[in-house]
Structure formats: C-alpha cells, structure tokens
Short mmCIF file of C-alpha atoms in Angstrom, two decimals:
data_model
loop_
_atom_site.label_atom_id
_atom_site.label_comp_id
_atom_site.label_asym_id
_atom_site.label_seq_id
_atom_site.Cartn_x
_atom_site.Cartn_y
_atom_site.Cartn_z
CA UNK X 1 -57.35 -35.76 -30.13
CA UNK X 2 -56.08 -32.50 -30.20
CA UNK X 3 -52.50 -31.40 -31.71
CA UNK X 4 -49.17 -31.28 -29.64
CA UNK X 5 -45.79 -29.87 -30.69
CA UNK X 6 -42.20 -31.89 -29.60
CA UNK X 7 -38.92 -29.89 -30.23
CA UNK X 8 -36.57 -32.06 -31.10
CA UNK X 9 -33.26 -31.46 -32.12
CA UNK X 10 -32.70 -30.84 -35.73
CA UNK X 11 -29.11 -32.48 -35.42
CA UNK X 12 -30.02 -36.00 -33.21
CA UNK X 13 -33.77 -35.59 -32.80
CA UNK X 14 -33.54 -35.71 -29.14
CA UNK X 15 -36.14 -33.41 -27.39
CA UNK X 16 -34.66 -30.11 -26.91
CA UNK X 17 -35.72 -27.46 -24.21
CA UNK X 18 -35.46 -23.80 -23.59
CA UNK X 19 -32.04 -22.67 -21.71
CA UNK X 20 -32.37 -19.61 -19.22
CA UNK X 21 -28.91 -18.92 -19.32
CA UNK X 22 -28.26 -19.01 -22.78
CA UNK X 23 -31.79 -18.07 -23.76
CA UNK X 24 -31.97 -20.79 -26.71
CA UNK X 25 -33.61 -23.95 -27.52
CA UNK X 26 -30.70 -26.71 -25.97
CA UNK X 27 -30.58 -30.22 -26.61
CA UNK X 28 -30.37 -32.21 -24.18
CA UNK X 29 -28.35 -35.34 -25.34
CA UNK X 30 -25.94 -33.20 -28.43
CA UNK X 31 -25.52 -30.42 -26.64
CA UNK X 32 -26.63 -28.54 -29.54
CA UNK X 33 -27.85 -24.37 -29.52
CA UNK X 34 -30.44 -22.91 -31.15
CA UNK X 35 -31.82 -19.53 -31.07
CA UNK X 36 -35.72 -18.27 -31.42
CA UNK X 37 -35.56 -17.42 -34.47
CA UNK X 38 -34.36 -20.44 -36.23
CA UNK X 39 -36.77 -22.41 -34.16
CA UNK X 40 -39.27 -20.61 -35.10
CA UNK X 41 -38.10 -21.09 -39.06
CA UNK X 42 -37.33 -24.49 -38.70
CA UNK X 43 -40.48 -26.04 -37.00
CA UNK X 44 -42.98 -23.26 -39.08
CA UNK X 45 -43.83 -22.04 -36.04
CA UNK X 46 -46.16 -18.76 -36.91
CA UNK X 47 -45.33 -15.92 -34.62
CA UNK X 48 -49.30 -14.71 -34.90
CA UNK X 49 -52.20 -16.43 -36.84
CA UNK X 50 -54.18 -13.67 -35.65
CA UNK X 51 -55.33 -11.08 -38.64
CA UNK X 52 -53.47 -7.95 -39.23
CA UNK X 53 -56.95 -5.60 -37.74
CA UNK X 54 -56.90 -8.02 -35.36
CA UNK X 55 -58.22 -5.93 -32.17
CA UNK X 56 -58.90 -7.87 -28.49
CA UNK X 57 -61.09 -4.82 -27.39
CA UNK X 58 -63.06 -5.52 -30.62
CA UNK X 59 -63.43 -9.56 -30.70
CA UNK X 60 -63.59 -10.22 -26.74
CA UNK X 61 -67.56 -10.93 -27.44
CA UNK X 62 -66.17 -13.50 -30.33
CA UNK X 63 -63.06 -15.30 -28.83
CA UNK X 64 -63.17 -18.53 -26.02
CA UNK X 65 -64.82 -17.95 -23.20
CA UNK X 66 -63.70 -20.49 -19.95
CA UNK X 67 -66.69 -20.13 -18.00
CA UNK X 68 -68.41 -22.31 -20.96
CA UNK X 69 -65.52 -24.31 -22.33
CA UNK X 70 -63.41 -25.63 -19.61
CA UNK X 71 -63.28 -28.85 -19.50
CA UNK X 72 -60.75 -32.11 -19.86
CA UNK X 73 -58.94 -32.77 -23.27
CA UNK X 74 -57.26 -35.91 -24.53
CA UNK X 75 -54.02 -35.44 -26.13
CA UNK X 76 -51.29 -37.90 -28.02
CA UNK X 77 -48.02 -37.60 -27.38
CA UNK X 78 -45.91 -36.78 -30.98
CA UNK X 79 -43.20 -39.30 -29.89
CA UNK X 80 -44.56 -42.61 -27.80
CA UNK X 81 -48.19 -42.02 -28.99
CA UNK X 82 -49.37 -42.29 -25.59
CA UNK X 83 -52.80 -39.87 -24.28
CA UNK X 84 -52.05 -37.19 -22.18
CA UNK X 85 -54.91 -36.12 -20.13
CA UNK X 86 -55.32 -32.68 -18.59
CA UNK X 87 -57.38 -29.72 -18.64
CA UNK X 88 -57.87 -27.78 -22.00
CA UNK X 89 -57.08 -24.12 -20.33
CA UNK X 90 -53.25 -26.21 -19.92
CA UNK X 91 -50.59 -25.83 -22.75
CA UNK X 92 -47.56 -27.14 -22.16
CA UNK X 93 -47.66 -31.08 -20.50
CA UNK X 94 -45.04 -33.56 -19.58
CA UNK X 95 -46.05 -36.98 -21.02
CA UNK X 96 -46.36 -39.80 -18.38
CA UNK X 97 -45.02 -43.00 -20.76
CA UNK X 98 -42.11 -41.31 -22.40
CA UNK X 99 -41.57 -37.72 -20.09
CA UNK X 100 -41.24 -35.74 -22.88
CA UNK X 101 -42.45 -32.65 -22.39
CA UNK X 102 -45.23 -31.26 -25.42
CA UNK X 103 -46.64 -28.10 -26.00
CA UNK X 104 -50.10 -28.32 -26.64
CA UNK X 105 -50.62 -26.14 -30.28
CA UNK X 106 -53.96 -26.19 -30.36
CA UNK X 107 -54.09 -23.80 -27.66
CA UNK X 108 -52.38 -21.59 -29.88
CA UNK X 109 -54.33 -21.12 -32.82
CA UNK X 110 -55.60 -18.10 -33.82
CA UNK X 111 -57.67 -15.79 -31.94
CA UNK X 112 -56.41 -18.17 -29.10
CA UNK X 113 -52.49 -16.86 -29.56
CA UNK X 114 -50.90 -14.44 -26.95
CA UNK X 115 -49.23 -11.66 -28.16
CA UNK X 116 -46.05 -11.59 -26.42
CA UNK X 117 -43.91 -13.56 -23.90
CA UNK X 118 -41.53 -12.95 -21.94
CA UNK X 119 -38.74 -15.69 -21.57
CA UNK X 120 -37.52 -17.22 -18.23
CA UNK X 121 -34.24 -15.19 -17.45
CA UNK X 122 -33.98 -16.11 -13.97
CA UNK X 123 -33.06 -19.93 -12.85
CA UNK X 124 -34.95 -22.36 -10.25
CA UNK X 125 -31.33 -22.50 -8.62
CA UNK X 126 -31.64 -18.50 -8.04
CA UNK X 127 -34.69 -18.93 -6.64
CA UNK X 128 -33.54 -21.94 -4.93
CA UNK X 129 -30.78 -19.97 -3.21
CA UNK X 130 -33.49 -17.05 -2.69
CA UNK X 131 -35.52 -19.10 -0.65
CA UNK X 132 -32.97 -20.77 1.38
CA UNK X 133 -31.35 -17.61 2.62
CA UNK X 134 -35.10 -16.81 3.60
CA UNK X 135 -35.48 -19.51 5.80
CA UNK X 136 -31.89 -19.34 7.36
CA UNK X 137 -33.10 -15.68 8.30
CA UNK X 138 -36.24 -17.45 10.05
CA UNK X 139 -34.70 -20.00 12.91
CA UNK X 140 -38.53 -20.74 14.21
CA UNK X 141 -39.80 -21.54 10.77
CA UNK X 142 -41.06 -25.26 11.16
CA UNK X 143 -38.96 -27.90 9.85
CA UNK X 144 -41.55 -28.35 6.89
CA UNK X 145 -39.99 -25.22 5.25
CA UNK X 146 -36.56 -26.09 5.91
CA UNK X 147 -36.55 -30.18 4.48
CA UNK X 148 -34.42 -30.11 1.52
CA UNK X 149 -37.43 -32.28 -0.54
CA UNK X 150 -39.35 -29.07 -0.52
CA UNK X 151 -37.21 -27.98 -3.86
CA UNK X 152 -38.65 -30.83 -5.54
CA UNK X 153 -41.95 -28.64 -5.65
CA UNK X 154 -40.53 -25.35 -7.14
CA UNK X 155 -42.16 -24.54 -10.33
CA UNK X 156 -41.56 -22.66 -12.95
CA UNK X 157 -44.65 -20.83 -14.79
CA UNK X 158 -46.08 -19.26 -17.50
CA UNK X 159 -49.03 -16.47 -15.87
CA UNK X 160 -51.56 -15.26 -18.34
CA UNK X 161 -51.94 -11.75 -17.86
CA UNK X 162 -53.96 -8.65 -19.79
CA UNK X 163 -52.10 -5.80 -20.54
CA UNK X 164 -54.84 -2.71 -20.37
CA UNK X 165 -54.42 0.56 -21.18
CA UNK X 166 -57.28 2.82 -21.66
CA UNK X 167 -58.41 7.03 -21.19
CA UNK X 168 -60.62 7.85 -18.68
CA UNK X 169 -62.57 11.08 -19.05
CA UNK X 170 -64.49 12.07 -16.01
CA UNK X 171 -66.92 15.36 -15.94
CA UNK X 172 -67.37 17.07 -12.95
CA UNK X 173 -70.61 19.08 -13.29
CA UNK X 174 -70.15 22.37 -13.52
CA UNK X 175 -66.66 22.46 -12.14
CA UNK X 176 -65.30 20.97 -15.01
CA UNK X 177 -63.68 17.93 -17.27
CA UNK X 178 -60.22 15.83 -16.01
CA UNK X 179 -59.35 13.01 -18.57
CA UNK X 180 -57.06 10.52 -16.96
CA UNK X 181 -54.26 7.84 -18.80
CA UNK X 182 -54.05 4.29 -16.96
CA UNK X 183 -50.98 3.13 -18.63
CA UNK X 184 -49.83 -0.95 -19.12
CA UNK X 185 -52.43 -1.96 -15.93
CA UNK X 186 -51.52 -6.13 -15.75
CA UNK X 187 -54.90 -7.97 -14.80
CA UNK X 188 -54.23 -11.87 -14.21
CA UNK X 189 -55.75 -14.35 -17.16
CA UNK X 190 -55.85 -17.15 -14.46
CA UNK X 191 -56.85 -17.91 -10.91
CA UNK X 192 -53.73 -17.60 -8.80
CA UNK X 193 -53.34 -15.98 -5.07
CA UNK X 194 -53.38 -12.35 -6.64
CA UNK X 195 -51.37 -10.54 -3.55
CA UNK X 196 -48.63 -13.21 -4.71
CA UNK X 197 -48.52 -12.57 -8.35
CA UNK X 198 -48.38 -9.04 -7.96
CA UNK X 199 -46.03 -8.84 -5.43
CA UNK X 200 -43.18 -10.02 -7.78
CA UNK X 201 -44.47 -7.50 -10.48
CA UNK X 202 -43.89 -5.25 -12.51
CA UNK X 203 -42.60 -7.11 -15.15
CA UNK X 204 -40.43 -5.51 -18.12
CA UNK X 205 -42.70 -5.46 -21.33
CA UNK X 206 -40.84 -4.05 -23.71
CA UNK X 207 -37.73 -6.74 -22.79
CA UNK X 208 -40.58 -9.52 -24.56
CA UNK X 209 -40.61 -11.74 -27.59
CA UNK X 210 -42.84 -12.07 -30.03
CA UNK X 211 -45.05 -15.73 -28.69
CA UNK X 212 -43.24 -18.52 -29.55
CA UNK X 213 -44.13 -22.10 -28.25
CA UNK X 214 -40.78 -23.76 -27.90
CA UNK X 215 -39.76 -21.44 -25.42
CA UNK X 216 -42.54 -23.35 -22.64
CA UNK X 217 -41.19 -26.56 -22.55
CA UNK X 218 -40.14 -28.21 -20.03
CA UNK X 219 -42.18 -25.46 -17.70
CA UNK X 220 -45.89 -25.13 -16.48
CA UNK X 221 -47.92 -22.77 -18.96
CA UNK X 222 -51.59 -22.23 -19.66
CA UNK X 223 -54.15 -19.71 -21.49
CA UNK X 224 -56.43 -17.83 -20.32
CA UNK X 225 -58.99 -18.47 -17.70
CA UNK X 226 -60.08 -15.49 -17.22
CA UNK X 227 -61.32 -13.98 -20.02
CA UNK X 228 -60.52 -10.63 -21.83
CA UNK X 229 -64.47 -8.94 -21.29
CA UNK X 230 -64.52 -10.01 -17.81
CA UNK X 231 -61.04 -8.58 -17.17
CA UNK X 232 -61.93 -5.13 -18.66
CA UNK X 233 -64.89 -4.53 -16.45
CA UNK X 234 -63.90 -5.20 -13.32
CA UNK X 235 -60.65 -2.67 -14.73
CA UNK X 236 -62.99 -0.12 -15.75
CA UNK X 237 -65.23 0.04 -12.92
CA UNK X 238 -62.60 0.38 -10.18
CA UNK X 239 -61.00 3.05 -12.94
CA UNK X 240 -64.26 5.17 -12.61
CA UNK X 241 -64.27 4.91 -9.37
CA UNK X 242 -60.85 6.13 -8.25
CA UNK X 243 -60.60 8.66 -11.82
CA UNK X 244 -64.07 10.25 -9.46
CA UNK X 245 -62.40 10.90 -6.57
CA UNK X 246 -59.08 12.76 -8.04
CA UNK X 247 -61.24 14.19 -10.40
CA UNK X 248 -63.41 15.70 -7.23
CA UNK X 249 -59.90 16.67 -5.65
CA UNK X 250 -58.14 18.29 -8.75
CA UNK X 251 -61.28 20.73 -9.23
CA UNK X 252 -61.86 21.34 -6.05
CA UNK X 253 -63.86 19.80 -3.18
CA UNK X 254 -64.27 16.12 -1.17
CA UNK X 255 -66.25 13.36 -3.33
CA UNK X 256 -68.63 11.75 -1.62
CA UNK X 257 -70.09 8.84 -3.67
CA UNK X 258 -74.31 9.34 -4.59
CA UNK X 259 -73.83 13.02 -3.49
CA UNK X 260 -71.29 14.53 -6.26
CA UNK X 261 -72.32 14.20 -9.31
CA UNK X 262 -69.97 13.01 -11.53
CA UNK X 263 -69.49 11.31 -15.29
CA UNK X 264 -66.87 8.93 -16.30
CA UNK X 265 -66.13 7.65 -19.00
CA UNK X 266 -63.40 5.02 -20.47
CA UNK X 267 -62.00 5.36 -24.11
CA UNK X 268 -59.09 4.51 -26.42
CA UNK X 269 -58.96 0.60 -24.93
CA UNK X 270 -55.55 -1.17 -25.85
CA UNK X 271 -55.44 -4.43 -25.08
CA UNK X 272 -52.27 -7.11 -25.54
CA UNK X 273 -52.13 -10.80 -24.51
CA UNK X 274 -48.73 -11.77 -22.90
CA UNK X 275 -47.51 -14.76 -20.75
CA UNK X 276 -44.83 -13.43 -18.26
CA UNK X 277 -42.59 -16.36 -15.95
CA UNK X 278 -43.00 -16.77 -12.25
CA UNK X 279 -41.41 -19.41 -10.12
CA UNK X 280 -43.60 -20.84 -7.15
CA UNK X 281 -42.95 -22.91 -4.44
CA UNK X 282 -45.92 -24.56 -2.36
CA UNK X 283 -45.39 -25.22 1.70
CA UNK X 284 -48.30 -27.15 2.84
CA UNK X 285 -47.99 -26.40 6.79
CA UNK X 286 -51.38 -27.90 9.10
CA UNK X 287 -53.29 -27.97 6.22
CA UNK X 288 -52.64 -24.10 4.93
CA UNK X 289 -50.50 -23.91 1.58
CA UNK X 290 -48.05 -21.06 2.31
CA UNK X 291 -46.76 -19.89 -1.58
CA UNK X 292 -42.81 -18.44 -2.26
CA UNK X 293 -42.83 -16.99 -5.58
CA UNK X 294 -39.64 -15.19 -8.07
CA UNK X 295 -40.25 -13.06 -10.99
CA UNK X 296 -38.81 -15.17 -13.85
CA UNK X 297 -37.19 -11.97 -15.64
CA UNK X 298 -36.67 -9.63 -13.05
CA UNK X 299 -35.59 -11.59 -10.07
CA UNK X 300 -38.13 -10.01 -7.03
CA UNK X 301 -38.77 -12.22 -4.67
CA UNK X 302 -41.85 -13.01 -2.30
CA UNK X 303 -42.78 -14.56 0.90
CA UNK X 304 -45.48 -15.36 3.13
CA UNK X 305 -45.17 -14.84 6.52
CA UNK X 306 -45.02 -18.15 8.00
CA UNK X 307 -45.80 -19.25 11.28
CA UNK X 308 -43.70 -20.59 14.31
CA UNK X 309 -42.86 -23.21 15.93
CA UNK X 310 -42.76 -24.16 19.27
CA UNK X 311 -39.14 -23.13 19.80
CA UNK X 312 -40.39 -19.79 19.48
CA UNK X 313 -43.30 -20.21 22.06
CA UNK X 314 -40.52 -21.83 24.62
CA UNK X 315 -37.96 -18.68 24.06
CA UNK X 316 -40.90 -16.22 25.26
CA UNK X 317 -41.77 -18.44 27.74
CA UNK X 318 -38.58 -18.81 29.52
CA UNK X 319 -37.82 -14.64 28.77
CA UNK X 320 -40.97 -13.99 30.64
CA UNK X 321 -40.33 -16.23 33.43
CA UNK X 322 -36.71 -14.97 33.96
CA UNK X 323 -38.22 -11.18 33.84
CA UNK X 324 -41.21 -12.03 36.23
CA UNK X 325 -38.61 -13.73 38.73
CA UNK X 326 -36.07 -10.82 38.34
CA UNK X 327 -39.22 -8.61 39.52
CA UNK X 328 -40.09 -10.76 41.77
CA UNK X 329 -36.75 -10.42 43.53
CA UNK X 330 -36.55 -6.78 43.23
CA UNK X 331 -40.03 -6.46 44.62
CA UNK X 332 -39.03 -8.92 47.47
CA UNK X 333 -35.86 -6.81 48.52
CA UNK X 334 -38.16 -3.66 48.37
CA UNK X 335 -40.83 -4.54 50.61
CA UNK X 336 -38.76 -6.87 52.90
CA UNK X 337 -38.18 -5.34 56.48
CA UNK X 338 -36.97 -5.70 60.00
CA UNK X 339 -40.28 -5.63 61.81
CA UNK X 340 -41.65 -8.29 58.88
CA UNK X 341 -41.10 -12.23 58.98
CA UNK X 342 -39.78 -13.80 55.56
CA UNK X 343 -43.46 -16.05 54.93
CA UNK X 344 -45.18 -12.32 55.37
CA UNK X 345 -42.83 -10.82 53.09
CA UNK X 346 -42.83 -13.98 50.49
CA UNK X 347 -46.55 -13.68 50.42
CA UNK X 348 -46.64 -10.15 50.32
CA UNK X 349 -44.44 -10.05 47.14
CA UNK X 350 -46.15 -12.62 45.37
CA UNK X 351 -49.54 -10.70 45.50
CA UNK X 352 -47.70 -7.58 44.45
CA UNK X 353 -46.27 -9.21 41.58
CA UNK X 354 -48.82 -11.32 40.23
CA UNK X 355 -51.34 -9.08 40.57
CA UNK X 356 -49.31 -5.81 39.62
CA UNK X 357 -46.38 -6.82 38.06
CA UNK X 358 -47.04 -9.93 35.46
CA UNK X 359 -48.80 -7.21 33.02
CA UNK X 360 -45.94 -4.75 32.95
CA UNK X 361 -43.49 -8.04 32.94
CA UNK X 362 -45.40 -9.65 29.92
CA UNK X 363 -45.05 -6.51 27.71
CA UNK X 364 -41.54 -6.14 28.58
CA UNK X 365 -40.93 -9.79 27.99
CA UNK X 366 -42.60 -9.24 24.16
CA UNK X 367 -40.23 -6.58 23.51
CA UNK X 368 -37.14 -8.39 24.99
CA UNK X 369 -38.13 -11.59 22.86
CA UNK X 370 -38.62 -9.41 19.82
CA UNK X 371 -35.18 -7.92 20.06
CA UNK X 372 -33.46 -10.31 21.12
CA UNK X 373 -34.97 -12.80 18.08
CA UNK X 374 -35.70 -10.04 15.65
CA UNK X 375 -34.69 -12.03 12.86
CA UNK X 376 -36.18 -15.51 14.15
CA UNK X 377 -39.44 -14.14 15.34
CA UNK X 378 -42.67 -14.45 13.41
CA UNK X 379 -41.04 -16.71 10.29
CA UNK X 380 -40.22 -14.79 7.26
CA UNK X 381 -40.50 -11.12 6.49
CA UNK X 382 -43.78 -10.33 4.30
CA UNK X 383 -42.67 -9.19 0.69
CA UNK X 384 -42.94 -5.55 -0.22
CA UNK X 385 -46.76 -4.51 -0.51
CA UNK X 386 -48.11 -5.44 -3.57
CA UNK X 387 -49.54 -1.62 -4.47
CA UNK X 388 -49.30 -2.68 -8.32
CA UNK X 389 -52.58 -4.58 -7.80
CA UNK X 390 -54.11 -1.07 -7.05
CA UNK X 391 -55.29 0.61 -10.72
CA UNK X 392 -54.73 3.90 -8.86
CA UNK X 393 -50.74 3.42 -9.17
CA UNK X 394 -51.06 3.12 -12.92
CA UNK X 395 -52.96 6.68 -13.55
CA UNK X 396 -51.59 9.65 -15.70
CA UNK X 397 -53.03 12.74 -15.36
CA UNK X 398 -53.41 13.81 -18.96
CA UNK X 399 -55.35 17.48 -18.69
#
C-alpha cells in the first residue's frame, strides 16, 4: 500500500477542495476558507523534500524512470479504508466506496516532487460557456457535439511539463562563433495530443506557487511520464539543428546540412519541474476522439476542426442544383431560335451544360455555399497555430 493524503477541514473534518475563484482550500459542508499557506502549515505539507544542490540536469541519470517503472499501484483510501487501484504515474484519485477525492503522496516524495504549480484560475463553467459559443458558431457540427451530456466529460488537469532553458554555442568554421539563449522552452512530462497542449500555451510561470498537494484535489493530476533525460535530448538536438541554420545565416551564407561544417554545442542547462492546469473535453465522433481544451490560468481556448453533418452536404447540394438550373436556363434562352424546335434546343442545352457548364457551376456553387454558411461550414474554426511547440520561437540571440 502506498500513502494517500485527505484534506479535511480543520473545523468539521469534512473533505475540503481547492476553490478557483477564491483560490483556497473550501470546505465543502462548513463553508469554511483556507489559504495555501496555512494548509500547507497545518497538514506538514513540505513545500520541497528535494536537497538544497538539488540539480535535475545533474540527477536525471538517478531519479524514476517510466519506461521501467510504470505499472499499477494499490492504494487505501485515508477515510473508508477502501483500495484504490490505478496507475502509479497517477496522483490525485477519486475513491470509488466513499468519493473522496485523495492525493496520492507518495508520488511526491523527494526527487519525485515538482517544483512549481500553477493553480486552476479559470472555471469548468468558463470553459463550459467557451465551448458552447463554439458550437453555436458551427450549425453543421453533428448533434454529438451539441448534447448537453457532453459537459459531463470536461476535465480539469494537471500537465507535467519541463521547463528548459539552456546556451547554445554553435562554431561556424572559419566564419566564426554565434552562441544562442533558448529561454523557458515547455516540453510535455506526459503523453497527450501535443498540437493540443501547446495550442493553449504559453502559460505564466512566474504567476506559480511553490508545489503544494492540496491544491489537486478534486482534479485529474499525474507525474511524469516522460522523463527529464529523454526530454532534454530530443530539446537539444532539434536546438542544434535550427541554432546551425541561423548560425549559417547570421555569418553569412545558406546551410546545407553534411555540406557546412558546423559545431554546436549546448551549455548552462536549467531545468524546473512544474504542473500547469488544462481543461479537456473528449468528443468521440465515428470512432475519432475530437479534444476541446482551456488553459486553466490564462483562459486560451482550442478546437479541433470537426466535421459535418449531412445538413451541410444537403445545403451544397441544393446551391449547386439551383446554380446548374439557373445556367441551364440562361444557356437555354441563348441558344434557343426561330429556325430550331424546343426538343433540339432542350437537348442542345443539356449537352452544353453538362458537359461545359457543371465544372464552372460546381466551383461557383463552393464559393456560394462558403459565403453564404461561412460560419456553419466545415465545424469549428482550428485554434491559433500552435508555433510554441517549435524550439525556434524560444531562441535569443546572445552574441
């Protein structure tokens, strides 16, 4: 059995959890506020275990790995005793005798213990309302994104992320030296969609809190499953690469990869644990999960673009059959004469326009549907471009 920690209320001993709004340990049955730092007084809660020297860029070859140590844990619940089963990367669970939601400790201790996190500011009713307007703004979304049960799925979480910051000195030859400053680069601590995650960043690290466990409950949090190593040097290779090429550029000439030589190196690694708050919403549509997600501190919110239904399929239908019989009129009243019968003329125009016509027609038709529908047509509007994912947005020239 592994340890769990219950907040309970100090006044009633009902379980108390954290409060966006008032951004406080609440409880739920007294009513009763309290802020982090008397939580973490009262319950002994140690803001880091970690030593003073401790360095990540230093122990990465020392701390838990995932790749060896993931597997299922067994935990009892501090207030019905009942076992709480769930993976050991999780570390916050809801327990399924009493509902009380636990924080798992143990994933806590030590080298284990992020450095910082940032507190939910935002509410599931904000994203809530977020997501509706979204959907108003798409009438051909299917109905699956529109049934009010979907809000049942919206989830708030806590995202393991990396916080890397580095120098990265690259030597051109004989044309000279550029060093380079990648600045707070977030790499994700967990397997999520990465486009998604990134396309609610950046998130605002110097708003955070020194870790604290209370503030999880009663939301979805886990460590690391990624770990720090791994995350470095996939950072640092894609950092030599792109610190190559405006190296290359700055001094003077194209780099061409195997042809200029060039040496780059990476220095000066900081590296801080944090767990930031995203809210996420699953659609399952046909099999495909489409995911919604909100910064939890900063509000930006992103969608997929979902796909259509058939109401959407039937509106560019009928626009292209009104267009192809407007033509076909117009054609008619062209090429009908005197000296012509009405069948010759009939047949006449329909070769003309289905042979001549329907391709001109259908394009027109596209752009007619388009603007006619422009807010209905193709479901919701993709999120801004996640460029944040790139490490080339996060590079300084230094000298």
């Amino acid at each position: 059995m592994e340890q769990v920690r219950e907040y309970k209320c100090p006044s009633c001993g009902a379980p108390m959890q954290f409060d966006i709004d008032a951004q406080c340990m609440v409880c739920s049955f007294c009513a009763g506020r309290y802020d982090l730092d008397y939580i973490r007084s009262h319950f002994n809660e140690v803001t880091d275990e970690k030593l003073s020297d401790f360095d990540w860029v230093e122990r990465t070859k020392y701390v838990w790995e995932p790749d060896v140590l993931e597997h299922l844990a067994e935990y009892t619940c501090s207030s019905c005793g009942g076992n709480i089963i769930t993976k050991n990367i999780i570390s916050s669970a809801r327990c399924p005798f009493c509902g009380h939601d636990v924080v798992i400790s143990s994933n806590f201790d030590g080298d284990l213990r992020p450095d910082k996190v940032i507190p939910f500011r935002r509410s599931r009713e904000e994203f809530a309302e977020k997501y509706r307007e979204k959907i108003a703004s798409a009438e051909y979304a299917p109905k699956e994104f529109s049934d009010p049960a979907v809000m049942d799925n919206i989830i708030g979480c806590y995202v393991p992320i990396w916080l890397y910051s580095f120098d990265c000195g690259t030597d051109v030859g004989t044309r000279g030296k550029v060093d380079f400053r990648i600045k707070d680069y977030p790499i994700l601590g967990t397997d999520i969609k990465r486009d998604t995650f990134y396309s609610v960043a950046p998130f605002m690290y110097e708003d955070s809190e020194p870790f604290t466990e209370s503030c999880l409950t009663g939301y979805f949090a886990s460590r690391y499953s990624i770990g720090a190593e791994h995350a470095m040097e996939k950072a640092d290779e894609e950092a030599r690469a792109v610190c190559s090429a405006r190296a290359a550029s700055i001094v003077g000439g194209d780099y061409i990869p195997d042809q200029m030589k060039t040496k780059t190196s990476v220095s000066h690694k900081e590296l801080t644990y944090f767990l930031v708050p995203v809210w996420f919403l699953n659609v399952a549509y046909k099999g495909v999960d489409y995911t919604f997600a909100m910064n939890g501190q900063t509000g930006e919110f992103a969608s997929p673009k979902v796909p259509l239904n058939y109401k959407a399929k039937l509106h560019h239908f009928l626009t292209f059959l009104v267009l192809e019989v407007i033509a076909f009129i117009l054609s008619f009243l062209w090429i009908k004469e005197d000296n012509i019968s009405v069948f010759e003329a009939v047949c006449i125009n329909l070769f003309h326009v289905l042979f001549f016509a329907t391709v001109p027609v259908y394009i027109l038709s596209v752009i007619v549907h388009n603007l006619m529908s422009k807010k209905r047509v193709g479901g919701l509007k993709q999120g801004s471009a996640p460029n944040v994912a790139s490490i080339a947005g996060f590079i300084t020239q230094v000298r």
